[in-house]
Coordinates of C-alpha atoms in Angstrom, one line a residue:
Chain G
M1 CA 45.3 -5.6 -42.0
T2 CA 43.0 -4.0 -39.2
L3 CA 39.9 -5.7 -38.1
S4 CA 37.6 -3.1 -39.5
S5 CA 38.4 -4.4 -43.0
H6 CA 37.0 -7.8 -42.4
F7 CA 33.6 -6.6 -41.0
A8 CA 32.2 -7.7 -44.2
I9 CA 33.0 -11.4 -43.8
L10 CA 32.5 -11.0 -39.7
V11 CA 29.1 -10.1 -40.2
V12 CA 28.2 -13.7 -41.4
V13 CA 30.9 -15.7 -39.6
V14 CA 30.1 -14.6 -36.1
P15 CA 26.6 -16.0 -35.7
L16 CA 27.2 -18.9 -38.1
V17 CA 29.9 -20.0 -35.7
M18 CA 28.1 -19.0 -32.6
A19 CA 25.2 -21.1 -33.9
P20 CA 26.7 -25.0 -32.8
L21 CA 28.1 -23.4 -29.2
V22 CA 24.7 -22.3 -28.7
A23 CA 23.3 -25.8 -29.4
V24 CA 25.1 -27.4 -26.9
L25 CA 24.3 -24.9 -23.9
P26 CA 22.0 -26.4 -21.5
S27 CA 18.5 -25.4 -22.4
R28 CA 17.0 -24.4 -19.2
S29 CA 19.4 -22.0 -17.8
G30 CA 18.7 -19.2 -20.1
T31 CA 22.4 -18.8 -21.2
P32 CA 21.0 -19.9 -24.7
W33 CA 18.8 -17.0 -25.1
L34 CA 21.8 -14.8 -23.4
V35 CA 24.8 -16.1 -25.7
A36 CA 22.2 -15.3 -29.3
T37 CA 21.5 -12.1 -28.0
L38 CA 25.0 -10.8 -27.6
T39 CA 25.8 -12.6 -30.9
A40 CA 22.9 -10.7 -32.9
F41 CA 24.2 -7.5 -30.9
V42 CA 27.8 -8.4 -32.1
S43 CA 26.2 -8.5 -35.6
F44 CA 24.1 -5.6 -35.4
L45 CA 27.5 -3.6 -34.5
L46 CA 29.5 -4.8 -37.5
A47 CA 26.5 -4.2 -39.9
I48 CA 26.5 -0.6 -38.7
G49 CA 30.5 -0.8 -39.2
V50 CA 29.9 -2.1 -42.8
T51 CA 27.3 0.5 -43.3
Q52 CA 29.4 3.4 -42.7
Q53 CA 32.3 2.0 -44.8
V54 CA 30.1 1.5 -47.6
M55 CA 28.5 5.0 -47.2
A56 CA 32.3 6.3 -47.4
Q57 CA 33.0 3.9 -50.4
G58 CA 29.8 3.6 -52.6
V59 CA 30.8 -0.4 -52.5
L60 CA 32.7 -2.5 -50.4
L61 CA 34.4 -5.3 -52.3
Y62 CA 36.1 -8.2 -49.9
E63 CA 37.6 -11.1 -51.5
L64 CA 37.5 -14.7 -49.6
G65 CA 41.2 -15.7 -48.7
N66 CA 42.7 -12.9 -50.9
W67 CA 41.8 -14.9 -54.3
P68 CA 41.2 -12.5 -57.0
V69 CA 37.4 -12.2 -58.0
P70 CA 36.3 -14.1 -60.1
F71 CA 38.3 -17.2 -59.5
G72 CA 37.3 -16.8 -55.9
I73 CA 34.4 -15.7 -54.1
G74 CA 33.9 -12.3 -53.7
L75 CA 31.7 -10.1 -51.6
V76 CA 29.9 -7.1 -52.9
I77 CA 28.1 -4.8 -50.2
G78 CA 26.4 -1.9 -51.9
P79 CA 24.1 0.6 -50.4
F80 CA 20.7 -1.2 -51.0
A81 CA 22.7 -4.4 -49.1
A82 CA 23.5 -2.4 -46.3
L83 CA 20.4 -0.9 -45.5
L84 CA 19.4 -4.7 -45.8
L85 CA 22.0 -5.7 -43.5
L86 CA 20.9 -3.0 -41.0
V87 CA 17.4 -4.5 -41.2
I88 CA 18.3 -8.1 -41.0
T89 CA 20.9 -7.9 -37.9
G90 CA 18.3 -5.4 -36.1
A91 CA 15.3 -7.2 -36.9
S92 CA 17.1 -10.4 -35.3
L93 CA 18.4 -8.0 -32.1
G94 CA 14.8 -6.5 -31.7
A95 CA 13.2 -9.6 -31.7
L96 CA 15.6 -11.8 -29.3
L97 CA 15.3 -8.6 -27.2
W98 CA 11.3 -8.6 -27.5
G99 CA 10.7 -12.0 -27.1
R100 CA 12.3 -13.8 -24.5
A101 CA 8.9 -14.3 -22.5
S102 CA 7.2 -15.0 -25.7
M103 CA 9.4 -17.9 -26.3
N104 CA 9.4 -19.0 -22.9
Q105 CA 5.4 -19.4 -23.2
E106 CA 4.8 -20.7 -26.3
V107 CA 7.7 -23.1 -26.8
G108 CA 8.7 -24.1 -23.5
E109 CA 12.3 -24.3 -22.1
E110 CA 13.0 -28.1 -23.4
H111 CA 14.1 -27.3 -27.1
Q112 CA 15.4 -23.5 -26.6
S113 CA 19.1 -24.2 -27.2
L114 CA 18.4 -25.9 -30.5
L115 CA 15.9 -23.0 -31.7
Y116 CA 18.1 -20.3 -30.3
A117 CA 20.9 -21.8 -32.7
C118 CA 18.3 -22.2 -35.8
W119 CA 17.8 -18.4 -35.2
L120 CA 21.5 -17.9 -35.5
L121 CA 21.8 -19.9 -38.9
A122 CA 18.6 -18.1 -40.2
T123 CA 20.4 -14.8 -39.3
A124 CA 23.6 -15.9 -41.1
G125 CA 21.7 -17.4 -44.1
L126 CA 19.8 -14.1 -44.6
V127 CA 23.1 -12.1 -44.1
G128 CA 24.9 -14.2 -46.5
I129 CA 22.3 -14.0 -49.4
T130 CA 22.6 -9.8 -49.1
I131 CA 26.2 -9.6 -49.0
T132 CA 27.6 -12.2 -51.3
G133 CA 28.5 -11.1 -54.7
D134 CA 27.9 -15.1 -56.2
A135 CA 25.0 -16.5 -57.5
F136 CA 25.5 -20.2 -56.7
N137 CA 26.4 -18.9 -53.1
V138 CA 23.4 -17.2 -53.1
F139 CA 21.6 -20.5 -53.6
V140 CA 23.5 -22.0 -50.5
F141 CA 22.7 -19.6 -48.2
M142 CA 19.4 -19.2 -49.1
E143 CA 18.9 -23.0 -48.1
I144 CA 21.0 -22.3 -45.0
S145 CA 18.2 -19.4 -43.9
A146 CA 15.5 -21.3 -45.1
L147 CA 16.4 -24.8 -43.4
A148 CA 16.9 -22.9 -40.0
S149 CA 13.6 -21.3 -41.0
Y150 CA 11.4 -24.1 -41.4
V151 CA 12.8 -25.4 -37.9
L152 CA 11.8 -22.1 -36.5
V153 CA 8.3 -22.1 -37.8
S154 CA 7.6 -25.9 -37.1
A155 CA 8.4 -25.0 -33.1
G156 CA 5.1 -23.1 -32.8
P157 CA 2.7 -24.0 -30.1
S158 CA 0.0 -26.0 -31.8
R159 CA 0.3 -29.2 -34.2
Q160 CA -1.1 -26.7 -37.6
A161 CA 2.7 -25.1 -37.4
L162 CA 3.9 -28.7 -38.6
T163 CA 1.5 -28.6 -41.8
A164 CA 2.1 -25.0 -42.4
T165 CA 6.0 -25.7 -41.8
F166 CA 5.4 -28.3 -44.5
K167 CA 3.8 -26.2 -47.0
Y168 CA 6.3 -23.6 -46.3
L169 CA 9.5 -26.1 -46.9
V170 CA 7.7 -27.4 -50.0
T171 CA 7.5 -23.7 -51.5
G172 CA 10.7 -22.7 -50.8
T173 CA 12.4 -25.7 -52.2
I174 CA 10.6 -25.3 -55.3
G175 CA 11.7 -21.5 -55.5
A176 CA 15.0 -22.1 -54.5
T177 CA 15.3 -25.0 -57.2
F178 CA 14.2 -22.8 -59.7
Y179 CA 16.4 -20.2 -58.5
L180 CA 19.1 -22.7 -59.0
I181 CA 18.2 -23.7 -62.8
G182 CA 18.3 -20.4 -63.6
V183 CA 21.5 -20.0 -62.4
G184 CA 22.7 -22.9 -64.1
Y185 CA 21.8 -21.8 -67.7
L186 CA 23.5 -18.7 -66.8
Y187 CA 25.9 -20.3 -65.8
M188 CA 25.9 -22.7 -68.9
M189 CA 26.0 -19.0 -70.9
T190 CA 29.1 -17.5 -69.6
G191 CA 31.2 -20.1 -67.8
T192 CA 31.0 -17.9 -64.5
L193 CA 29.2 -17.6 -61.5
N194 CA 30.5 -14.1 -60.2
M195 CA 27.5 -11.3 -60.7
A196 CA 29.5 -8.9 -62.2
D197 CA 31.8 -10.9 -64.4
M198 CA 28.2 -12.5 -65.5
A199 CA 26.6 -9.5 -66.3
D200 CA 30.0 -8.5 -68.1
R201 CA 30.0 -11.4 -70.2
L202 CA 26.0 -12.3 -70.8
S203 CA 26.4 -9.0 -73.5
Q204 CA 27.8 -12.0 -76.0
V205 CA 25.2 -14.0 -75.8
S206 CA 22.5 -11.6 -74.8
D207 CA 18.9 -12.6 -76.0
T208 CA 19.5 -15.9 -76.8
A209 CA 17.1 -18.5 -75.6
P210 CA 19.0 -20.1 -72.4
V211 CA 19.4 -16.9 -70.9
L212 CA 15.2 -15.7 -71.6
M213 CA 14.5 -19.1 -69.6
A214 CA 17.2 -18.4 -66.6
S215 CA 15.3 -14.9 -65.9
G216 CA 12.3 -16.8 -66.1
F217 CA 13.4 -19.2 -63.6
I218 CA 14.9 -16.9 -61.3
V219 CA 12.2 -14.4 -61.4
L220 CA 9.4 -17.0 -60.5
G221 CA 12.0 -18.7 -57.9
L222 CA 12.4 -15.9 -56.2
A223 CA 8.8 -14.5 -56.7
L224 CA 7.6 -17.6 -54.9
K225 CA 10.4 -17.2 -52.1
A226 CA 9.3 -13.3 -51.4
A227 CA 5.5 -14.6 -51.4
L228 CA 4.3 -12.3 -54.2
F229 CA 0.9 -12.9 -55.2
P230 CA -0.4 -15.7 -56.2
M231 CA 2.8 -17.7 -54.8
H232 CA 2.0 -16.2 -51.3
A233 CA -0.1 -19.6 -50.3
W234 CA 2.5 -20.3 -47.9
M235 CA 2.9 -17.2 -45.7
P236 CA -0.1 -17.0 -43.7
N237 CA 0.1 -19.7 -42.2
A238 CA 3.7 -20.1 -41.5
Y239 CA 3.3 -16.4 -40.1
R240 CA 0.0 -17.7 -37.9
Y241 CA 1.5 -20.9 -36.5
A242 CA 4.9 -19.9 -35.9
P243 CA 6.4 -18.8 -32.4
T244 CA 5.3 -15.3 -32.2
I245 CA 9.0 -14.1 -31.7
V246 CA 10.1 -16.2 -35.1
T247 CA 7.0 -14.2 -36.7
V248 CA 8.6 -10.8 -36.1
F249 CA 12.1 -11.6 -37.1
L250 CA 10.6 -13.3 -40.3
A251 CA 8.1 -11.0 -41.3
A252 CA 11.0 -7.9 -40.7
C253 CA 13.3 -9.4 -42.8
S254 CA 13.0 -13.0 -44.6
T255 CA 11.0 -12.4 -47.8
K256 CA 12.5 -9.1 -48.4
V257 CA 15.8 -10.7 -48.8
A258 CA 14.4 -12.6 -51.7
L259 CA 13.3 -9.3 -53.5
F260 CA 16.5 -7.9 -52.7
V261 CA 18.3 -10.6 -55.0
L262 CA 15.3 -10.6 -57.4
I263 CA 15.6 -6.5 -58.1
R264 CA 19.6 -7.4 -57.9
F265 CA 19.7 -10.0 -60.3
D266 CA 17.3 -8.2 -62.8
F267 CA 18.8 -4.7 -62.5
L268 CA 22.5 -5.7 -62.7
I269 CA 23.1 -9.1 -64.6
L270 CA 19.9 -9.1 -66.8
Q271 CA 18.7 -5.7 -67.3
P272 CA 21.8 -4.2 -69.7
N273 CA 21.8 -7.8 -71.7
L274 CA 18.1 -8.6 -72.3
G275 CA 16.7 -6.1 -75.0
D276 CA 12.8 -6.4 -73.7
H277 CA 13.7 -7.0 -70.6
A278 CA 12.7 -3.9 -68.9
L279 CA 9.1 -4.2 -70.7
L280 CA 8.9 -8.0 -69.8
F281 CA 9.6 -7.0 -66.1
T282 CA 7.2 -4.5 -65.7
T283 CA 4.2 -5.9 -67.9
I284 CA 4.6 -9.7 -66.4
L285 CA 5.6 -7.4 -62.5
M286 CA 3.1 -4.8 -62.7
P287 CA -0.2 -6.6 -62.9
L288 CA 0.7 -9.1 -60.7
C289 CA 1.8 -6.5 -57.6
I290 CA -1.5 -4.3 -58.7
V291 CA -3.8 -7.2 -57.6
A292 CA -1.4 -8.6 -54.9
F293 CA -1.9 -5.0 -52.7
L294 CA -6.0 -5.4 -53.6
V295 CA -6.3 -8.9 -52.8
G296 CA -3.9 -9.0 -49.6
S297 CA -5.5 -5.9 -48.2
T298 CA -9.1 -7.3 -48.9
V299 CA -8.6 -10.3 -47.5
A300 CA -7.0 -8.5 -44.5
V301 CA -10.2 -7.0 -43.9
F302 CA -12.2 -10.1 -43.4
E303 CA -9.4 -11.9 -41.7
R304 CA -10.5 -13.0 -38.0
D305 CA -7.0 -13.6 -36.7
L306 CA -4.5 -10.9 -36.0
K307 CA -1.4 -12.6 -36.8
R308 CA -2.9 -14.2 -40.7
M309 CA -4.6 -10.6 -40.9
L310 CA -1.2 -8.9 -40.4
A311 CA 0.4 -11.6 -42.8
Y312 CA -1.8 -10.8 -45.8
S313 CA -1.3 -7.5 -45.2
S314 CA 2.3 -8.6 -45.6
V315 CA 1.6 -10.1 -49.1
A316 CA -0.1 -6.5 -49.9
Q317 CA 3.2 -4.3 -49.0
I318 CA 5.2 -6.8 -50.9
G319 CA 3.0 -5.7 -54.3
Y320 CA 4.3 -1.9 -53.2
I321 CA 7.9 -2.9 -52.9
L322 CA 8.0 -4.9 -56.3
L323 CA 5.6 -2.4 -57.8
G324 CA 8.1 0.7 -57.6
A325 CA 10.8 -1.5 -59.0
S326 CA 9.1 -2.8 -61.4
L327 CA 8.6 0.1 -63.2
V328 CA 12.8 0.3 -64.0
S329 CA 12.6 4.0 -63.1
S330 CA 15.2 5.6 -60.5
A331 CA 12.2 7.0 -58.7
G332 CA 10.3 3.7 -58.6
T333 CA 13.4 1.6 -57.3
T334 CA 14.4 4.4 -54.6
A335 CA 10.3 3.8 -53.7
A336 CA 10.7 0.3 -53.4
I337 CA 14.2 0.0 -51.3
L338 CA 12.8 3.0 -49.2
H339 CA 9.3 1.0 -48.7
M340 CA 11.5 -2.1 -47.9
F341 CA 13.3 -0.5 -45.0
N342 CA 10.2 1.2 -43.7
H343 CA 7.6 -1.8 -43.9
A344 CA 10.6 -4.1 -42.0
I345 CA 9.8 -1.6 -38.9
I346 CA 6.0 -1.0 -39.5
K347 CA 5.8 -4.8 -39.6
A348 CA 7.8 -5.9 -36.8
A349 CA 6.4 -2.9 -34.3
L350 CA 2.9 -4.6 -34.8
F351 CA 3.8 -8.1 -34.6
M352 CA 5.7 -7.3 -31.2
A353 CA 2.0 -5.2 -30.1
V354 CA 0.6 -8.5 -31.4
G355 CA 2.7 -11.0 -29.7
A356 CA 2.4 -9.4 -26.6
M357 CA -1.4 -9.4 -26.9
V358 CA -0.8 -13.1 -27.4
L359 CA 1.2 -13.6 -24.4
R360 CA -1.3 -12.0 -22.1
Y361 CA -4.9 -13.0 -23.6
G362 CA -3.6 -16.4 -25.1
S363 CA -4.9 -15.9 -28.3
S364 CA -4.5 -14.2 -31.5
R365 CA -8.2 -14.1 -32.5
I366 CA -9.5 -10.4 -33.3
S367 CA -12.4 -11.1 -31.0
D368 CA -10.4 -12.3 -28.0
I369 CA -8.7 -9.0 -27.4
A370 CA -11.7 -7.0 -26.5
G371 CA -10.7 -4.8 -23.8
A372 CA -7.3 -4.4 -24.3
G373 CA -7.2 -0.9 -24.8
K374 CA -7.5 -0.5 -21.3
S375 CA -5.8 -3.4 -19.8
M376 CA -2.8 -2.7 -22.1
P377 CA -2.9 1.1 -22.7
W378 CA 0.8 1.0 -23.7
T379 CA 0.8 -1.8 -26.0
M380 CA -2.2 -0.9 -27.9
A381 CA -1.0 2.9 -28.4
A382 CA 2.3 1.5 -29.7
F383 CA -0.2 -1.0 -32.0
C384 CA -1.9 2.5 -33.4
V385 CA 1.0 4.3 -34.2
A386 CA 2.2 1.5 -36.3
G387 CA -1.0 1.0 -37.7
L388 CA -1.0 4.7 -38.5
S389 CA 2.4 4.1 -40.2
L390 CA 1.3 0.9 -42.5
I391 CA -2.0 3.1 -43.6
G392 CA 0.4 6.1 -44.7
V393 CA -0.6 9.0 -42.4
P394 CA 1.7 11.9 -42.8
L395 CA 4.5 12.1 -40.3
T396 CA 4.9 8.3 -39.9
A397 CA 7.4 6.3 -41.8
G398 CA 4.9 4.6 -44.2
F399 CA 3.5 8.0 -45.4
M400 CA 7.4 8.5 -46.9
S401 CA 7.4 5.2 -49.1
K402 CA 3.6 5.7 -50.3
W403 CA 4.8 9.4 -50.9
F404 CA 7.6 8.3 -53.1
L405 CA 5.8 5.5 -54.8
I406 CA 3.0 7.6 -55.8
Q407 CA 5.2 10.1 -57.2
A408 CA 6.9 7.6 -59.3
M409 CA 3.8 6.3 -60.7
L410 CA 2.5 10.0 -61.6
E411 CA 6.0 10.2 -63.6
I412 CA 5.1 7.5 -66.1
E413 CA 1.4 9.3 -66.3
G414 CA -1.5 7.0 -68.4
I415 CA -2.0 3.7 -66.5
G416 CA 0.0 5.7 -63.6
Y417 CA -3.1 8.2 -62.3
L418 CA -5.2 4.2 -62.4
V419 CA -2.4 2.5 -60.2
V420 CA -2.4 5.7 -57.9
F421 CA -6.1 5.4 -57.5
L422 CA -5.5 1.4 -56.5
I423 CA -3.3 2.4 -54.1
L424 CA -5.3 4.7 -52.5
V425 CA -7.9 2.2 -52.4
S426 CA -5.8 0.0 -51.2
S427 CA -4.7 1.9 -48.4
L428 CA -8.3 2.9 -47.2
L429 CA -8.7 -1.0 -47.0
A430 CA -5.6 -0.8 -44.5
V431 CA -7.8 2.1 -42.6
V432 CA -10.4 -0.7 -42.1
Y433 CA -8.4 -3.7 -40.9
I434 CA -6.4 -1.3 -38.4
W435 CA -9.5 0.1 -37.4
K436 CA -11.1 -3.1 -36.8
V437 CA -9.0 -3.8 -34.5
I438 CA -8.9 -0.5 -32.9
E439 CA -12.6 -1.1 -32.2
V440 CA -12.6 -4.4 -30.2
A441 CA -9.7 -3.3 -28.1
Y442 CA -11.3 0.3 -27.3
F443 CA -14.9 -0.2 -27.4
Q444 CA -15.5 -3.6 -27.1
E445 CA -16.4 -4.9 -23.2
P446 CA -14.6 -8.0 -22.8
A447 CA -16.7 -11.3 -22.8
S448 CA -18.5 -11.8 -20.1
M449 CA -16.8 -15.0 -18.0
P450 CA -19.2 -18.3 -17.2
Q451 CA -21.0 -17.8 -13.6
G452 CA -18.9 -17.7 -10.7
E453 CA -15.9 -17.6 -12.2
P454 CA -13.9 -14.2 -11.4
P455 CA -12.9 -11.9 -14.7
R456 CA -9.9 -12.1 -16.1
L457 CA -7.4 -9.9 -14.8
I458 CA -5.0 -8.7 -17.9
S459 CA -1.7 -6.8 -17.3
E460 CA 0.3 -4.7 -19.4
A461 CA 3.2 -6.7 -21.3
P462 CA 6.5 -7.0 -19.4
M463 CA 9.0 -4.3 -19.3
P464 CA 11.4 -5.7 -22.2
M465 CA 8.5 -6.0 -24.5
L466 CA 7.3 -2.7 -24.2
L467 CA 10.4 -1.2 -24.4
M468 CA 11.2 -2.9 -27.8
I469 CA 7.6 -2.1 -29.0
W470 CA 7.9 1.8 -28.2
L471 CA 11.4 2.1 -29.9
L472 CA 9.9 0.6 -32.9
A473 CA 7.1 2.7 -32.6
I474 CA 9.1 6.0 -32.0
A475 CA 11.2 4.8 -35.1
N476 CA 8.3 4.8 -37.6
I477 CA 7.9 8.3 -36.3
W478 CA 11.6 9.2 -36.8
F479 CA 11.9 7.8 -40.3
G480 CA 8.4 9.7 -40.9
I481 CA 9.9 13.0 -40.3
D482 CA 14.1 12.5 -41.3
P483 CA 14.2 9.8 -43.7
S484 CA 17.7 10.4 -44.6
L485 CA 19.0 7.2 -43.6
P486 CA 17.3 4.9 -45.7
L487 CA 17.0 7.5 -48.7
G488 CA 20.2 8.2 -48.7
L489 CA 21.4 4.7 -49.2
A490 CA 18.6 4.5 -51.6
G491 CA 19.8 7.1 -53.4
M492 CA 23.3 5.9 -53.8
E493 CA 22.0 2.2 -54.9
V494 CA 20.0 3.4 -57.6
Q495 CA 22.6 5.4 -59.3
Q496 CA 24.7 2.3 -59.0
L497 CA 21.8 0.2 -60.5
L498 CA 20.6 2.4 -63.0
G499 CA 23.4 4.5 -63.7
A500 CA 25.0 2.7 -66.5
S501 CA 21.8 2.6 -68.5
R502 CA 20.2 6.2 -68.0
Chain B
M1 CA 22.7 -37.3 -93.7
T2 CA 18.9 -36.6 -94.3
P3 CA 18.1 -33.6 -92.4
T4 CA 15.4 -35.9 -90.4
S5 CA 18.2 -37.9 -89.4
N6 CA 20.0 -34.8 -88.3
L7 CA 16.9 -34.0 -86.3
V8 CA 17.2 -37.4 -84.5
V9 CA 20.9 -37.2 -84.3
T10 CA 20.6 -33.6 -82.5
A11 CA 17.8 -34.7 -80.4
L12 CA 19.4 -37.8 -79.2
G13 CA 22.1 -36.0 -78.2
L14 CA 20.2 -34.1 -76.0
L15 CA 19.2 -36.9 -74.4
N16 CA 20.1 -35.7 -70.6
Y17 CA 18.2 -32.8 -70.8
W18 CA 15.1 -34.5 -72.1
V19 CA 15.7 -36.7 -69.1
Y20 CA 16.3 -33.4 -67.0
I21 CA 12.7 -32.0 -68.5
F22 CA 11.0 -35.1 -67.9
L23 CA 12.3 -35.6 -64.2
L24 CA 11.7 -31.9 -63.4
C25 CA 7.9 -32.5 -64.8
V26 CA 7.3 -35.8 -62.9
G27 CA 8.6 -34.4 -59.5
L28 CA 6.9 -31.2 -59.7
Y29 CA 4.0 -33.2 -60.7
A30 CA 3.9 -35.0 -57.6
V31 CA 4.8 -32.0 -55.3
L32 CA 1.9 -30.2 -56.4
V33 CA -0.8 -33.0 -56.5
K34 CA -0.2 -36.0 -54.3
G35 CA -1.9 -35.6 -50.8
N36 CA 0.6 -37.7 -48.9
Y37 CA 3.4 -35.9 -47.5
V38 CA 5.9 -38.6 -48.1
K39 CA 5.1 -39.1 -51.5
R40 CA 5.1 -35.4 -51.5
M41 CA 8.9 -35.7 -50.4
I42 CA 9.8 -38.2 -53.2
G43 CA 8.3 -35.7 -55.7
L44 CA 10.6 -33.0 -54.0
G45 CA 13.6 -35.6 -54.2
I46 CA 12.7 -36.5 -58.3
F47 CA 12.9 -32.9 -58.7
Q48 CA 15.6 -31.6 -56.9
S49 CA 17.5 -34.8 -59.0
A50 CA 16.3 -33.3 -62.3
V51 CA 18.6 -30.1 -61.6
F52 CA 21.5 -32.1 -60.3
L53 CA 21.2 -34.0 -63.8
L54 CA 21.1 -30.6 -65.9
Y55 CA 24.3 -29.3 -64.2
I56 CA 26.6 -32.6 -64.6
S57 CA 25.1 -32.7 -68.4
M58 CA 26.4 -29.2 -69.0
D59 CA 30.3 -30.0 -67.3
K60 CA 30.9 -32.8 -69.9
V61 CA 33.2 -31.2 -73.1
D62 CA 33.4 -33.3 -75.8
G63 CA 36.3 -35.8 -75.6
G64 CA 37.2 -34.4 -72.3
T65 CA 38.7 -36.8 -69.8
G66 CA 38.1 -36.9 -66.0
P67 CA 39.6 -33.1 -64.6
I68 CA 42.2 -35.0 -62.9
F69 CA 45.8 -33.6 -63.2
Q70 CA 48.4 -36.4 -63.9
G71 CA 51.7 -35.7 -63.6
E72 CA 53.3 -33.8 -66.8
P73 CA 50.5 -32.2 -68.7
V74 CA 49.6 -33.7 -72.6
A75 CA 49.6 -31.3 -75.4
G76 CA 46.2 -31.3 -76.4
Q77 CA 44.5 -32.9 -73.7
I78 CA 41.2 -31.6 -72.6
F79 CA 39.4 -31.8 -69.6
S80 CA 36.0 -31.6 -68.3
N81 CA 34.4 -28.9 -66.5
P82 CA 34.9 -29.8 -62.6
L83 CA 33.6 -26.9 -61.4
P84 CA 29.4 -28.1 -61.8
Q85 CA 30.5 -31.0 -60.3
V86 CA 31.2 -29.6 -56.9
L87 CA 28.4 -27.0 -57.2
I88 CA 26.4 -30.0 -57.6
L89 CA 27.8 -31.9 -54.7
T90 CA 26.6 -29.0 -52.6
A91 CA 23.4 -29.0 -54.0
I92 CA 23.1 -32.8 -53.4
V93 CA 23.8 -32.2 -49.6
V94 CA 21.6 -29.2 -49.4
G95 CA 18.9 -31.6 -51.0
I96 CA 19.5 -34.3 -48.3
A97 CA 18.9 -31.8 -45.6
V98 CA 15.7 -30.6 -47.0
T99 CA 14.7 -34.2 -47.6
A100 CA 15.7 -35.4 -44.2
L101 CA 13.7 -32.4 -42.4
G102 CA 10.7 -32.8 -44.7
L103 CA 10.6 -36.5 -43.8
A104 CA 11.0 -35.5 -39.9
L105 CA 7.8 -33.1 -40.0
A106 CA 6.1 -36.2 -41.6
I107 CA 6.9 -38.1 -38.7
R108 CA 5.6 -35.3 -36.3
I109 CA 2.6 -35.1 -38.3
K110 CA 2.2 -38.4 -37.9
E111 CA 2.6 -38.4 -34.3
E112 CA 0.1 -35.2 -34.0
Y113 CA -2.4 -36.4 -36.2
G114 CA -2.2 -40.1 -36.9
S115 CA -2.3 -39.9 -40.7
I116 CA 0.0 -38.4 -43.2
E117 CA -2.5 -37.5 -45.6
E118 CA -3.1 -33.9 -46.2
A119 CA -6.7 -34.4 -46.9
D120 CA -6.9 -35.9 -43.2
T121 CA -4.6 -33.2 -41.7
Q122 CA -6.9 -30.6 -43.1
R123 CA -10.2 -32.4 -42.0
M124 CA -9.0 -32.3 -38.4
D125 CA -7.9 -28.5 -38.3
R126 CA -11.3 -27.7 -39.8
E127 CA -12.9 -29.7 -37.4
A128 CA -10.8 -28.0 -34.4

């Protein structure tokens, strides 16, 4: 056995093992950041290795301790999981490289080693959810990542971070427990926790009451975790009051992991075994998704805080992602997977640009960043690129995902035309709220200082921040011109998910 | 047996599940309705315990004994399913961690706001 055959497990073990080590490093020395970043870098390389293997083989199976599945726990990494693995480890590495200055300013140096330890635990948890093939394992990893994320959010600079975390904790725990109940019902009916095995055995007991209940609890629990409207109440404040570096990381990947589990559970396990599943899935989720992007975009227009505005925009984007999946068609699912990837790079770029402004202006209120276009030209330029991508202007990543989503909607005709119209309305709303920021940053004079005080001198963001922001802004354009990486993996996944049924 | 008594027996036989549903509702109610952070954590604890009961109830096999291997296997002996117990052991640990973190947050909220009532903290946030 070569080392490369163990990449699948190493990608979760490496951050998990490094976390306690980081926790005992001296806080003020800067070593916790260095070690965490190196660990994230190694995880990212491992994720790339795993993705290459997945691209060659289709699905990567790994039996823990050589116990044959379903007796032991197996890791199952499909193309979708590989793509998400890249997003998670990439977001973790990118945010760490970007955010050292931001972390020092917002959190102080005292507790940094513990926070970076939690960071690695959160990464390990999210990675674990993505790669495991065991339904209960998903719950455990979900709680590992959730508990670590609560600690990260609560470290925010103002005291509102605490109340926001409490709300996040309560909602997250209810969501995870609902998922656990659903898995319990499925275990009751099948006697197995391995997802593939479960899908096989469910066919003998399909359409029974417990299985229906299970699907309800699982969808509801994961929708809570994914902040699908109207279960998004925890998200805006958690994103607003968390340290910005944490917001960048969580916004890029944490809700998407819940969506990933939702899509995989429903398509792989429930879809072949529940007669009305496709119909139920569509009729329940599609209206919620439509309301999600309309409400999310509308609230974002009226929001006066940059971080909360982007959080509400995330509510809308989650609507788009799940809208694609709710069609249960290959075009729709491709759009969902593609947008999940694109939204991660869009939101990471936007939050990074906002974080740089928070660093320099000490505030995330839109009215406070007047004049940022002059004092931080590079940051604002990157914000504009990512903003255009969020809106879905051609030649950006956001355009690609909307293009595929609209094509998928046109396929179903009838109501599809109405939904396409609503997507365009929501995109116009995105134009409004992105423009609102651009207007203040470029066309408003900075508020005049009280008499006698010299005007504040705002300088451009520090170099590491700027590099990461631009790297992501360029990624937005790159994947807008050549989306072959996410699209190729999405295509492979759709064949596996829906191949059996059509 | 009459159909009615049959129904009663069936209903009582499912007593564990009734208790599970009751606890689930009580816990969820406390979490959603109570404005006190500590009371909400208690509610969350009850809510999670309900799920523990669900798993523990389903592992019982009629006439089964504890799943412990005692020397020579006895013909016809049946065991209860040990797997849900192991699962729930994990879930209990997770529950403890959540409770500990939630209460720690409540302490921090008390330090910062001087109150653990949601109404108070919301009012102070609005005034700030």
